[in-house]
Short mmCIF file of C-alpha atoms in Angstrom, two decimals:
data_model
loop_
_atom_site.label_atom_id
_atom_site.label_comp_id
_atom_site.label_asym_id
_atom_site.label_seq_id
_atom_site.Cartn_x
_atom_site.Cartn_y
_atom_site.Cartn_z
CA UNK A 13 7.51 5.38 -16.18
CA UNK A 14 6.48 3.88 -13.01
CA UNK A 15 3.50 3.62 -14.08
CA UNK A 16 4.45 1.58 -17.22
CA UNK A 17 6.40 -0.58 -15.42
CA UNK A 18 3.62 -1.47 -12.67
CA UNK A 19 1.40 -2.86 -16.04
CA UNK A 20 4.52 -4.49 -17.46
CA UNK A 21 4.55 -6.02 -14.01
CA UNK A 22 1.32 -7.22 -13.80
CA UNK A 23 1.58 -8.98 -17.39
CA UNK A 24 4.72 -10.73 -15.94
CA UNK A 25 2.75 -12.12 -13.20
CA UNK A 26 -0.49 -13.20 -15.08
CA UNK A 27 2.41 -15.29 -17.02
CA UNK A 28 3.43 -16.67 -13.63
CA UNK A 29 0.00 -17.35 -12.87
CA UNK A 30 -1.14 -19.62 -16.11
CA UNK A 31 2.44 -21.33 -15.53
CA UNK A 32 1.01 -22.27 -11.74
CA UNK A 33 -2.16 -23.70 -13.24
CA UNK A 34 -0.31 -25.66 -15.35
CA UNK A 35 1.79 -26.98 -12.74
CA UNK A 36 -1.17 -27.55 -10.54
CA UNK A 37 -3.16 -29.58 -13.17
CA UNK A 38 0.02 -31.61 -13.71
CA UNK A 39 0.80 -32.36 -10.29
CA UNK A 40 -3.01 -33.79 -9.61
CA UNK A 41 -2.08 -35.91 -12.78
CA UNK A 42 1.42 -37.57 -11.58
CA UNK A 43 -0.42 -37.66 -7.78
CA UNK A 44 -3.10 -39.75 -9.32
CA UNK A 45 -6.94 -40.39 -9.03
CA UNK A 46 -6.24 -42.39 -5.55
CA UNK A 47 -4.85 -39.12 -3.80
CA UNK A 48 -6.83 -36.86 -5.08
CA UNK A 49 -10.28 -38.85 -3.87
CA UNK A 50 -8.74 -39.10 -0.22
CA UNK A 51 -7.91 -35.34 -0.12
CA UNK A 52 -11.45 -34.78 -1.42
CA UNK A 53 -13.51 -37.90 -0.08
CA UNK A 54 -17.35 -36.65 0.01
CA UNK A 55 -17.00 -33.91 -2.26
CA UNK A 56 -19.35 -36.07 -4.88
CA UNK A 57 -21.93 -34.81 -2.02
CA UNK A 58 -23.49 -31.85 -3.65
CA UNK A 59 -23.78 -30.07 -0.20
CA UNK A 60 -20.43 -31.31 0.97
CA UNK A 61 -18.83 -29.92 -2.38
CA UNK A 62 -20.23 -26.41 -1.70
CA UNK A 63 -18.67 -26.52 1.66
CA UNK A 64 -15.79 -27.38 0.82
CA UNK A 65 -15.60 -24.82 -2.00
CA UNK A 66 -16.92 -22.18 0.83
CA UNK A 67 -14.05 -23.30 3.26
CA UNK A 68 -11.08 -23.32 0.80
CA UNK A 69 -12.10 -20.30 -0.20
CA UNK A 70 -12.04 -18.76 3.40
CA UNK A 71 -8.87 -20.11 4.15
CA UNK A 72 -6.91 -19.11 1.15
CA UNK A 73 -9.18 -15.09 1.17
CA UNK A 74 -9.55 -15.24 -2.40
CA UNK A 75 -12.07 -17.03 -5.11
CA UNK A 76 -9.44 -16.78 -7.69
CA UNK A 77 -7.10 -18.87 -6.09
CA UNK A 78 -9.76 -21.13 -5.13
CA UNK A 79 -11.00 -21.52 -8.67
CA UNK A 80 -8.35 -22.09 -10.10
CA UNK A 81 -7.56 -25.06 -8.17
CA UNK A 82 -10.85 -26.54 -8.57
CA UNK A 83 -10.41 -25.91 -12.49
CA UNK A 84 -6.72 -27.88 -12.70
CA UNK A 85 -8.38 -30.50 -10.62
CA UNK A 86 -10.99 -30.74 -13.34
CA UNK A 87 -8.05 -30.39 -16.20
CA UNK A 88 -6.37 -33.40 -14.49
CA UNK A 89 -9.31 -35.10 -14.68
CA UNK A 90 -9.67 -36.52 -11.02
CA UNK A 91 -12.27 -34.18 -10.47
CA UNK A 92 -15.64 -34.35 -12.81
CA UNK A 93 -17.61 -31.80 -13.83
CA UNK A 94 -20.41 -32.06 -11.79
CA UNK A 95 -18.61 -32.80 -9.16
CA UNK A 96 -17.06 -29.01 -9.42
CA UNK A 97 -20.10 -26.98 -10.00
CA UNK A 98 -21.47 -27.02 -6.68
CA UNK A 99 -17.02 -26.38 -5.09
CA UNK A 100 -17.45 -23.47 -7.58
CA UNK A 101 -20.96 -21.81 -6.20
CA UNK A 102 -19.30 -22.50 -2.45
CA UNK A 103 -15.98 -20.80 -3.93
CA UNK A 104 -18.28 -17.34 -5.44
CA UNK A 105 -20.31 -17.50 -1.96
CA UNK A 106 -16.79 -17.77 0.11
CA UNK A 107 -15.12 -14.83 -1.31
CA UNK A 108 -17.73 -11.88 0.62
CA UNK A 109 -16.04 -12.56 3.84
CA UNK A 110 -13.83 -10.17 3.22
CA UNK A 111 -16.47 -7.65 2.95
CA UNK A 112 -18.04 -8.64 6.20
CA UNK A 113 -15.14 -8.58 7.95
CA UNK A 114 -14.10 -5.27 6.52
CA UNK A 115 -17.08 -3.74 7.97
CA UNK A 116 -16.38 -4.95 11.51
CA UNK A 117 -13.52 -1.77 11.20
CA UNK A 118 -16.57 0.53 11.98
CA UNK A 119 -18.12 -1.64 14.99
CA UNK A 120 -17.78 0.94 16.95
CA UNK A 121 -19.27 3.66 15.87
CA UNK A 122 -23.26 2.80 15.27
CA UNK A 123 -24.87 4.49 12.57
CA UNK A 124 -21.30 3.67 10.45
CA UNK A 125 -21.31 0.21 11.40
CA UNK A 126 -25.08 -0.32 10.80
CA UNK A 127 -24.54 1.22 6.66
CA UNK A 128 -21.04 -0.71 6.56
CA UNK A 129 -22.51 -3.66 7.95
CA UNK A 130 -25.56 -3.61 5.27
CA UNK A 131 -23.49 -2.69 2.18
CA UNK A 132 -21.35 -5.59 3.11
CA UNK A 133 -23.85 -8.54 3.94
CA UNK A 134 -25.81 -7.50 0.63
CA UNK A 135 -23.03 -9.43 -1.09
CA UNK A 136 -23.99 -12.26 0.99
CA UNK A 137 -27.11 -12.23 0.96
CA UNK A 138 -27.78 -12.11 -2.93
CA UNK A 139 -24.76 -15.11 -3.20
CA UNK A 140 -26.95 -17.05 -0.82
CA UNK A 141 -30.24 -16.71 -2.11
CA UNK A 142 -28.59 -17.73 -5.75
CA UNK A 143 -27.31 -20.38 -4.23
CA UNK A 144 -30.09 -21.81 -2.63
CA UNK A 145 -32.11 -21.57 -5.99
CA UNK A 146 -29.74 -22.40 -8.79
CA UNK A 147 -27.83 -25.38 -6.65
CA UNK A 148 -31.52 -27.83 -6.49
CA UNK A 149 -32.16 -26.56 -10.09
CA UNK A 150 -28.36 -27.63 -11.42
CA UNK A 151 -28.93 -30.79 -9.40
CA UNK A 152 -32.43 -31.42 -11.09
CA UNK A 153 -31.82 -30.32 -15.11
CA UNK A 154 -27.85 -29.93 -15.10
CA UNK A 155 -28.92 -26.14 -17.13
CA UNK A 156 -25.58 -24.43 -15.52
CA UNK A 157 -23.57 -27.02 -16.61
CA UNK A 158 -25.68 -28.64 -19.89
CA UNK A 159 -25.40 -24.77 -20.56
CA UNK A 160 -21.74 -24.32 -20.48
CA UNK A 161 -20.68 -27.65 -22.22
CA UNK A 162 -23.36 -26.27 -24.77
CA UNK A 163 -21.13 -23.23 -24.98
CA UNK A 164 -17.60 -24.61 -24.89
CA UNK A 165 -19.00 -27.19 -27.74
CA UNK A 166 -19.33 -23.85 -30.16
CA UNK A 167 -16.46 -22.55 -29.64
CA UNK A 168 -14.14 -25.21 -29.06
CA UNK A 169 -16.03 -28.11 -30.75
CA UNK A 170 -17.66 -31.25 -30.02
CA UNK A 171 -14.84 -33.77 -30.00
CA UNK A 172 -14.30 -33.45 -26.67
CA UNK A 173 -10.30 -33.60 -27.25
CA UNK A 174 -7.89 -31.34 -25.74
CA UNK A 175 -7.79 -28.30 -27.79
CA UNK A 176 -4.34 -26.37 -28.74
CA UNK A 177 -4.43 -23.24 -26.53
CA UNK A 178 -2.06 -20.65 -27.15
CA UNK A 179 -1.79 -19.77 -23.51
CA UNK A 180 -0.73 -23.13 -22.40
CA UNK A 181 1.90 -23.81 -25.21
CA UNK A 182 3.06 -20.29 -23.77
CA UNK A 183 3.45 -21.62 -20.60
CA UNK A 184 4.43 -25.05 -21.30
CA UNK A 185 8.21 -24.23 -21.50
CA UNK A 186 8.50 -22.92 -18.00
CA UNK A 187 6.20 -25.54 -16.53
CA UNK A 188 8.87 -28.41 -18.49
CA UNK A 189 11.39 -26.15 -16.99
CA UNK A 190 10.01 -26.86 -13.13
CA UNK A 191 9.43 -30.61 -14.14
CA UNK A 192 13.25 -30.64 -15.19
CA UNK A 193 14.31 -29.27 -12.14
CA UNK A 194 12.57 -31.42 -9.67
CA UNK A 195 13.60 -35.24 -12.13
CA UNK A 196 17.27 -33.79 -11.46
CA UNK A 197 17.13 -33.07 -7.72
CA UNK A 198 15.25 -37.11 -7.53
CA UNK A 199 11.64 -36.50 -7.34
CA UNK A 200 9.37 -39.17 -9.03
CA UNK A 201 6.46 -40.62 -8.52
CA UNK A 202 4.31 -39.00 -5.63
CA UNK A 203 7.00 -36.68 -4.26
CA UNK A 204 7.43 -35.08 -8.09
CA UNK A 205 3.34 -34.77 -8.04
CA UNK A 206 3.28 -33.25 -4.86
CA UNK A 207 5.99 -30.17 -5.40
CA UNK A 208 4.43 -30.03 -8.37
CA UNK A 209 1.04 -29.02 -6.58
CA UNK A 210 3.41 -26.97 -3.96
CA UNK A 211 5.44 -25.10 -6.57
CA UNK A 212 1.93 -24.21 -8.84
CA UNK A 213 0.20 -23.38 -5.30
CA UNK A 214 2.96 -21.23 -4.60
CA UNK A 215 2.85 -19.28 -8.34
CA UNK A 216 -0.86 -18.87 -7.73
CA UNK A 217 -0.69 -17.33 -4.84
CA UNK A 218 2.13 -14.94 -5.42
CA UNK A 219 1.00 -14.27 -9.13
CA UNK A 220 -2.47 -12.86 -7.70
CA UNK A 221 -1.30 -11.19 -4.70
CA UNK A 222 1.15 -8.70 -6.43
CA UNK A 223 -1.37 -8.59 -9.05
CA UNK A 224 -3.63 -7.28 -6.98
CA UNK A 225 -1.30 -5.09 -4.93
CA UNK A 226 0.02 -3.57 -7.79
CA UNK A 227 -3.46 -3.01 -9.65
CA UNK A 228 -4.86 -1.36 -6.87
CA UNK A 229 -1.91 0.79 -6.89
CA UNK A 230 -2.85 1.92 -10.54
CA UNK A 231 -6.21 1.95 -10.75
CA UNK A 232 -7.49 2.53 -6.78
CA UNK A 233 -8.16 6.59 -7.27
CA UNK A 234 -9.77 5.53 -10.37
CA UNK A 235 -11.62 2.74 -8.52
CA UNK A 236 -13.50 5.42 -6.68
CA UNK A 237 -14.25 8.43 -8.71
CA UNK A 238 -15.79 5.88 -11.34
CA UNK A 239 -17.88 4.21 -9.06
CA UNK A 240 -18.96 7.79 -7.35
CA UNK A 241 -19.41 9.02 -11.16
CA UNK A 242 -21.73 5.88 -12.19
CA UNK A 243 -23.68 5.93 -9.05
CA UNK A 244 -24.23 9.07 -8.86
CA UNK A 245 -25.99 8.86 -12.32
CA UNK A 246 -28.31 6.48 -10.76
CA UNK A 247 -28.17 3.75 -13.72
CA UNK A 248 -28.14 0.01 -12.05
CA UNK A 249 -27.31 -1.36 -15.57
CA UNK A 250 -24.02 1.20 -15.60
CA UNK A 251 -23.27 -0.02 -11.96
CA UNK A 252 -23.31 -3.48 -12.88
CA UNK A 253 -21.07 -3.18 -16.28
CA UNK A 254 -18.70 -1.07 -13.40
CA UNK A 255 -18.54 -3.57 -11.55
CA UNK A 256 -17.40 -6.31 -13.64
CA UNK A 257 -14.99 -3.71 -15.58
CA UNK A 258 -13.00 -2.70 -12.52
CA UNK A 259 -13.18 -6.58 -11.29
CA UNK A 260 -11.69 -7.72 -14.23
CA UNK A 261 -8.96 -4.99 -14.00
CA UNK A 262 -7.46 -5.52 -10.63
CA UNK A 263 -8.14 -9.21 -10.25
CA UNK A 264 -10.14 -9.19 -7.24
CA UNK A 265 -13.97 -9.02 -6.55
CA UNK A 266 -12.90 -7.98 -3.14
CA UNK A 267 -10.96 -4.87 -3.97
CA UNK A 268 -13.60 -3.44 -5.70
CA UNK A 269 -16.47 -4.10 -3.12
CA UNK A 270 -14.42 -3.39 -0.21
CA UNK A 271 -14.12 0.33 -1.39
CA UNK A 272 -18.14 0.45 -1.07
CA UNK A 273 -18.08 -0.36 2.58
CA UNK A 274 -16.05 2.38 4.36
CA UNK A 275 -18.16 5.13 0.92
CA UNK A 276 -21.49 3.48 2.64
CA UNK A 277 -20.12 3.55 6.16
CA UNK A 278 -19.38 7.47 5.74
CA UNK A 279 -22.94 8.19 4.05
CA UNK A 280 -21.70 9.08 1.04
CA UNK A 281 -23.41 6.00 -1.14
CA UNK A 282 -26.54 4.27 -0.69
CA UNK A 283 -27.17 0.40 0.23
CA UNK A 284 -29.35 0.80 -3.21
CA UNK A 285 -26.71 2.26 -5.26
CA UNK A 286 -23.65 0.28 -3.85
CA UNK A 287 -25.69 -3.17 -4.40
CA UNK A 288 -25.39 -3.18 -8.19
CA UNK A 289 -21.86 -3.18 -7.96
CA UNK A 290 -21.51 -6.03 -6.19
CA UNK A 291 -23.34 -7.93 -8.90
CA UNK A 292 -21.19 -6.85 -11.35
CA UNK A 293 -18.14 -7.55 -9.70
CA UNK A 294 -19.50 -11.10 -9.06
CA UNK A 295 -19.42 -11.51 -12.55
CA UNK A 296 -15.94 -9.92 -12.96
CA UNK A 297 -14.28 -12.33 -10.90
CA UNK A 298 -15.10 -15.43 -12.99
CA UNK A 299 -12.46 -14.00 -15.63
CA UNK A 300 -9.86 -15.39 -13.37
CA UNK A 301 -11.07 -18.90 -13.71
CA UNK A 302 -11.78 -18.69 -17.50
CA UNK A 303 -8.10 -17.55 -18.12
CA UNK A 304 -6.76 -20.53 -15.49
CA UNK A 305 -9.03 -23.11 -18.09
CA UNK A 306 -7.83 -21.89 -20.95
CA UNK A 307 -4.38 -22.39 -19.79
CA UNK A 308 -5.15 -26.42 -19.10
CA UNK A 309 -6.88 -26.95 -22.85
CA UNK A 310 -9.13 -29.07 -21.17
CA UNK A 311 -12.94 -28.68 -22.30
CA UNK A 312 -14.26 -29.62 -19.20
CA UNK A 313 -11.96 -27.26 -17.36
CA UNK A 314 -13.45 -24.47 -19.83
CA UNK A 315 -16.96 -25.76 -19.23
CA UNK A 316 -16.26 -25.64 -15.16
CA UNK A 317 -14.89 -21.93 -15.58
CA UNK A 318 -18.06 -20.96 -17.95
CA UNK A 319 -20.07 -22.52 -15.28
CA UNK A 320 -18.94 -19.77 -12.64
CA UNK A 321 -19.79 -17.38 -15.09
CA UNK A 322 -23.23 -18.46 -15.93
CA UNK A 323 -23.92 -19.17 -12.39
CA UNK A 324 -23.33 -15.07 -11.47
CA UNK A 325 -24.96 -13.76 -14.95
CA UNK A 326 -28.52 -16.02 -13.60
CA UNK A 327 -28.21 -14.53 -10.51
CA UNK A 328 -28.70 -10.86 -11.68
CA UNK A 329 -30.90 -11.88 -14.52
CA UNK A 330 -33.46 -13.53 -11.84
CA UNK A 331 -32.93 -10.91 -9.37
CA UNK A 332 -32.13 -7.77 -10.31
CA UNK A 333 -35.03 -6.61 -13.02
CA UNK A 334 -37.45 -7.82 -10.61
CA UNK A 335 -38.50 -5.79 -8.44
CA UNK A 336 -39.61 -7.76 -5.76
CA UNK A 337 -36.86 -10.25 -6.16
CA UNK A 338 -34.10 -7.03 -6.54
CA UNK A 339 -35.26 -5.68 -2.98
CA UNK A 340 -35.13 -9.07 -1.33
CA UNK A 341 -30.95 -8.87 -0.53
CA UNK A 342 -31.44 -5.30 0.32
CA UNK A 343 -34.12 -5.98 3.23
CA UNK A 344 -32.80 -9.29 4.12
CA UNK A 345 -28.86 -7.41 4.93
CA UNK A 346 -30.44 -3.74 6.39
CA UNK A 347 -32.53 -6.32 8.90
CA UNK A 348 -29.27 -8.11 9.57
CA UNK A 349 -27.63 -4.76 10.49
CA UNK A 350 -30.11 -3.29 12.52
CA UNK A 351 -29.47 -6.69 14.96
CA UNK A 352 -25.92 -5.98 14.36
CA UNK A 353 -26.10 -2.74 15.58
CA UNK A 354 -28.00 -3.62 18.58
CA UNK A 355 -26.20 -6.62 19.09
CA UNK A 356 -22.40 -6.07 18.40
CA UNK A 357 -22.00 -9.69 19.21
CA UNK A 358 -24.39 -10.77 16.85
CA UNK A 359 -22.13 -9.59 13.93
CA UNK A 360 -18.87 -11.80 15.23
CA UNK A 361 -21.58 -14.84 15.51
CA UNK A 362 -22.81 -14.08 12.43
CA UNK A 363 -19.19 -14.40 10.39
CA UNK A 364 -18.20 -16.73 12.27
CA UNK A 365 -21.17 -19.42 11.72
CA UNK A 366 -21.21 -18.38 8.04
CA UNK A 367 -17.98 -18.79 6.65
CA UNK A 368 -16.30 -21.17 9.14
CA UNK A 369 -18.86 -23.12 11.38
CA UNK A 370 -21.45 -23.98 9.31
CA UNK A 371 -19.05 -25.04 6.18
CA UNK A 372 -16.33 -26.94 8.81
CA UNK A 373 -19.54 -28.92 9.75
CA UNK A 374 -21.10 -29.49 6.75
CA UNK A 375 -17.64 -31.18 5.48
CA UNK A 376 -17.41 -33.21 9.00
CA UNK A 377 -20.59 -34.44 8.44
CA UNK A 378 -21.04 -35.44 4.82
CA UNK A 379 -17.76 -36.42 4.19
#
């Protein structure tokens, strides 16, 4: 019974979730182009777009909620396309800090921190390195994004025109509901936009953190025994599909790679076998976004969310059946450990430049 309840729980709040999009995508509209381009002034900078995608997504300790934001700004339409794509790489390069600094539980014991510390930068590592090659590539051909407007062209059509999505007339009615509210208590203009954005924020946040919470309360022994039953058959193509399957479940790329790093910390999974995993739940977590686009029936919000997608499925289709390329993450995060482990300060400086110096000065500076 409890049991049942937990899932009819976690339908309730995936309900309250689409209804925060909607608000959020309707409060950038009322707020207006004007706002919007002061609140985000230099994100048409490629470089400052990934920061800022990197940051937000820091701050806030979760891509979804960062995604989903970036795809109602792109619903409203005071936020292009291209524009997005590279918020959305900074976004899906943002969310392994919580790997990294889950692995900083173990700094004191070496040989645990050193295998922790590996099987959590190997996250970072691989986003990185797909950054750095598929960001100059987007920039040069647009194929992320020709891709995914290619895509959401098929299966939405070419007219461009908002498309009638079940899940947003489902969550229209609340949404009204909210608007109602707020025109009776005297909000217009502005102040109506922004508790819009507040009250969506708000359903966002709570909407995937009980979602989460209550997931990993279903599914967390299960979380385990599957990953220590796939690995343990030694298939990388099973790992992967893993991956994405338990991302998708409990809502959060996080939950499912933060189980790998105290399993690699105690010995009992490789850096080679836990590294597929992460690749699949990098591809797990773009669900989150497609959902959030459907909810706008915007095309371009679709062909934003698809982007995500694509983005992650390149990066293990360049990397992983290559050899060569595969090990490259694997080296690059055991070197970074074995300074780590010599260097306990070196870890700290490490997260720290990464996910907050580095991005807080590439805003500052190409704002």
């Amino acid at each position: 019974m409890v049991t049942l309840l937990r899932g009819f729980l976690v339908l309730a709040l995936l309900y309250l979730f689409l209804t925060g999009v909607e608000l959020l995508s309707g409060g950038f509209k009322i707020m207006g182009k004007g706002f919007v381009d002061g609140l985000f002034e230099g994100v048409s900078n490629p470089l400052a777009g990934l920061f800022v995608g990197l940051l937000a997504t820091v701050l806030v300790q979760s891509s979804s909620v960062s995604t989903s934001v970036i795809v109602g700004l792109v619903a409203s339409g005071v936020v292009g396309p291209d524009e997005a794509v590279p918020m959305i790489m900074g976004a899906n390069l943002g969310t392994t800090v919580t790997n990294t600094v889950a692995s900083l539980g173990h700094v004191r014991r070496d040989q645990e921190f050193r295998r922790a510390f590996a099987a959590a930068t190997v996250h970072d590592f691989f986003n990185i390195l797909a950054v750095a090659i598929f960001l100059p590539i987007e920039l040069a051909t647009g194929y992320l994004s020709e891709t995914a407007e290619w895509i959401t062209e098929r299966v939405l059509g070419s007219s461009g025109a908002a498309f009638d999505s079940p899940l947003k007339a489902a969550v229209k009615k609340p949404a009204s509901l909210v608007k109602d509210v707020l025109d009776d208590l005297g909000a217009h203009g502005n102040w109506k936009g922004g508790l819009m954005i507040v009250v969506g924020l708000a359903c966002i946040f709570v909407a995937l953190g009980y979602i989460t919470k209550n997931m990993r309360l279903l599914v967390a022994d299960r979380v385990e025994a599957a990953i220590n039953r796939a690995l343990g058959a030694g298939s990388g193509i099973v790992a992967i599909v893993l991956g994405m399957v338990i991302t998708i479940a409990v809502q959060s790329s996080s939950i499912t790679t933060s189980v790998l790093v105290p399993l690699a910390a105690s010995g009992v999974l490789t850096l080679e076998n836990i590294y597929p995993v992460t690749l699949g739940a990098n591809v797990g977590t773009t669900v989150t976004a497609l959902l959030a686009s459907l909810a706008t029936g915007n095309p371009a919000a679709v062909t934003v969310a698809l982007v995500h997608t694509l983005f992650n499925l390149s990066g293990i289709l360049l990397f992983y059946p290559i050899r060569v390329l595969r090990n490259l993450p694997l080296r690059l995060a055991t070197g970074m450990s074995d300074i780590a482990a010599e260097r306990r300060s070196t870890a700290i400086g490490y997260a720290l430049g990464m996910f907050v110096v580095v991005p807080l000065l590439g805003v500052l500076l190409l704002r």
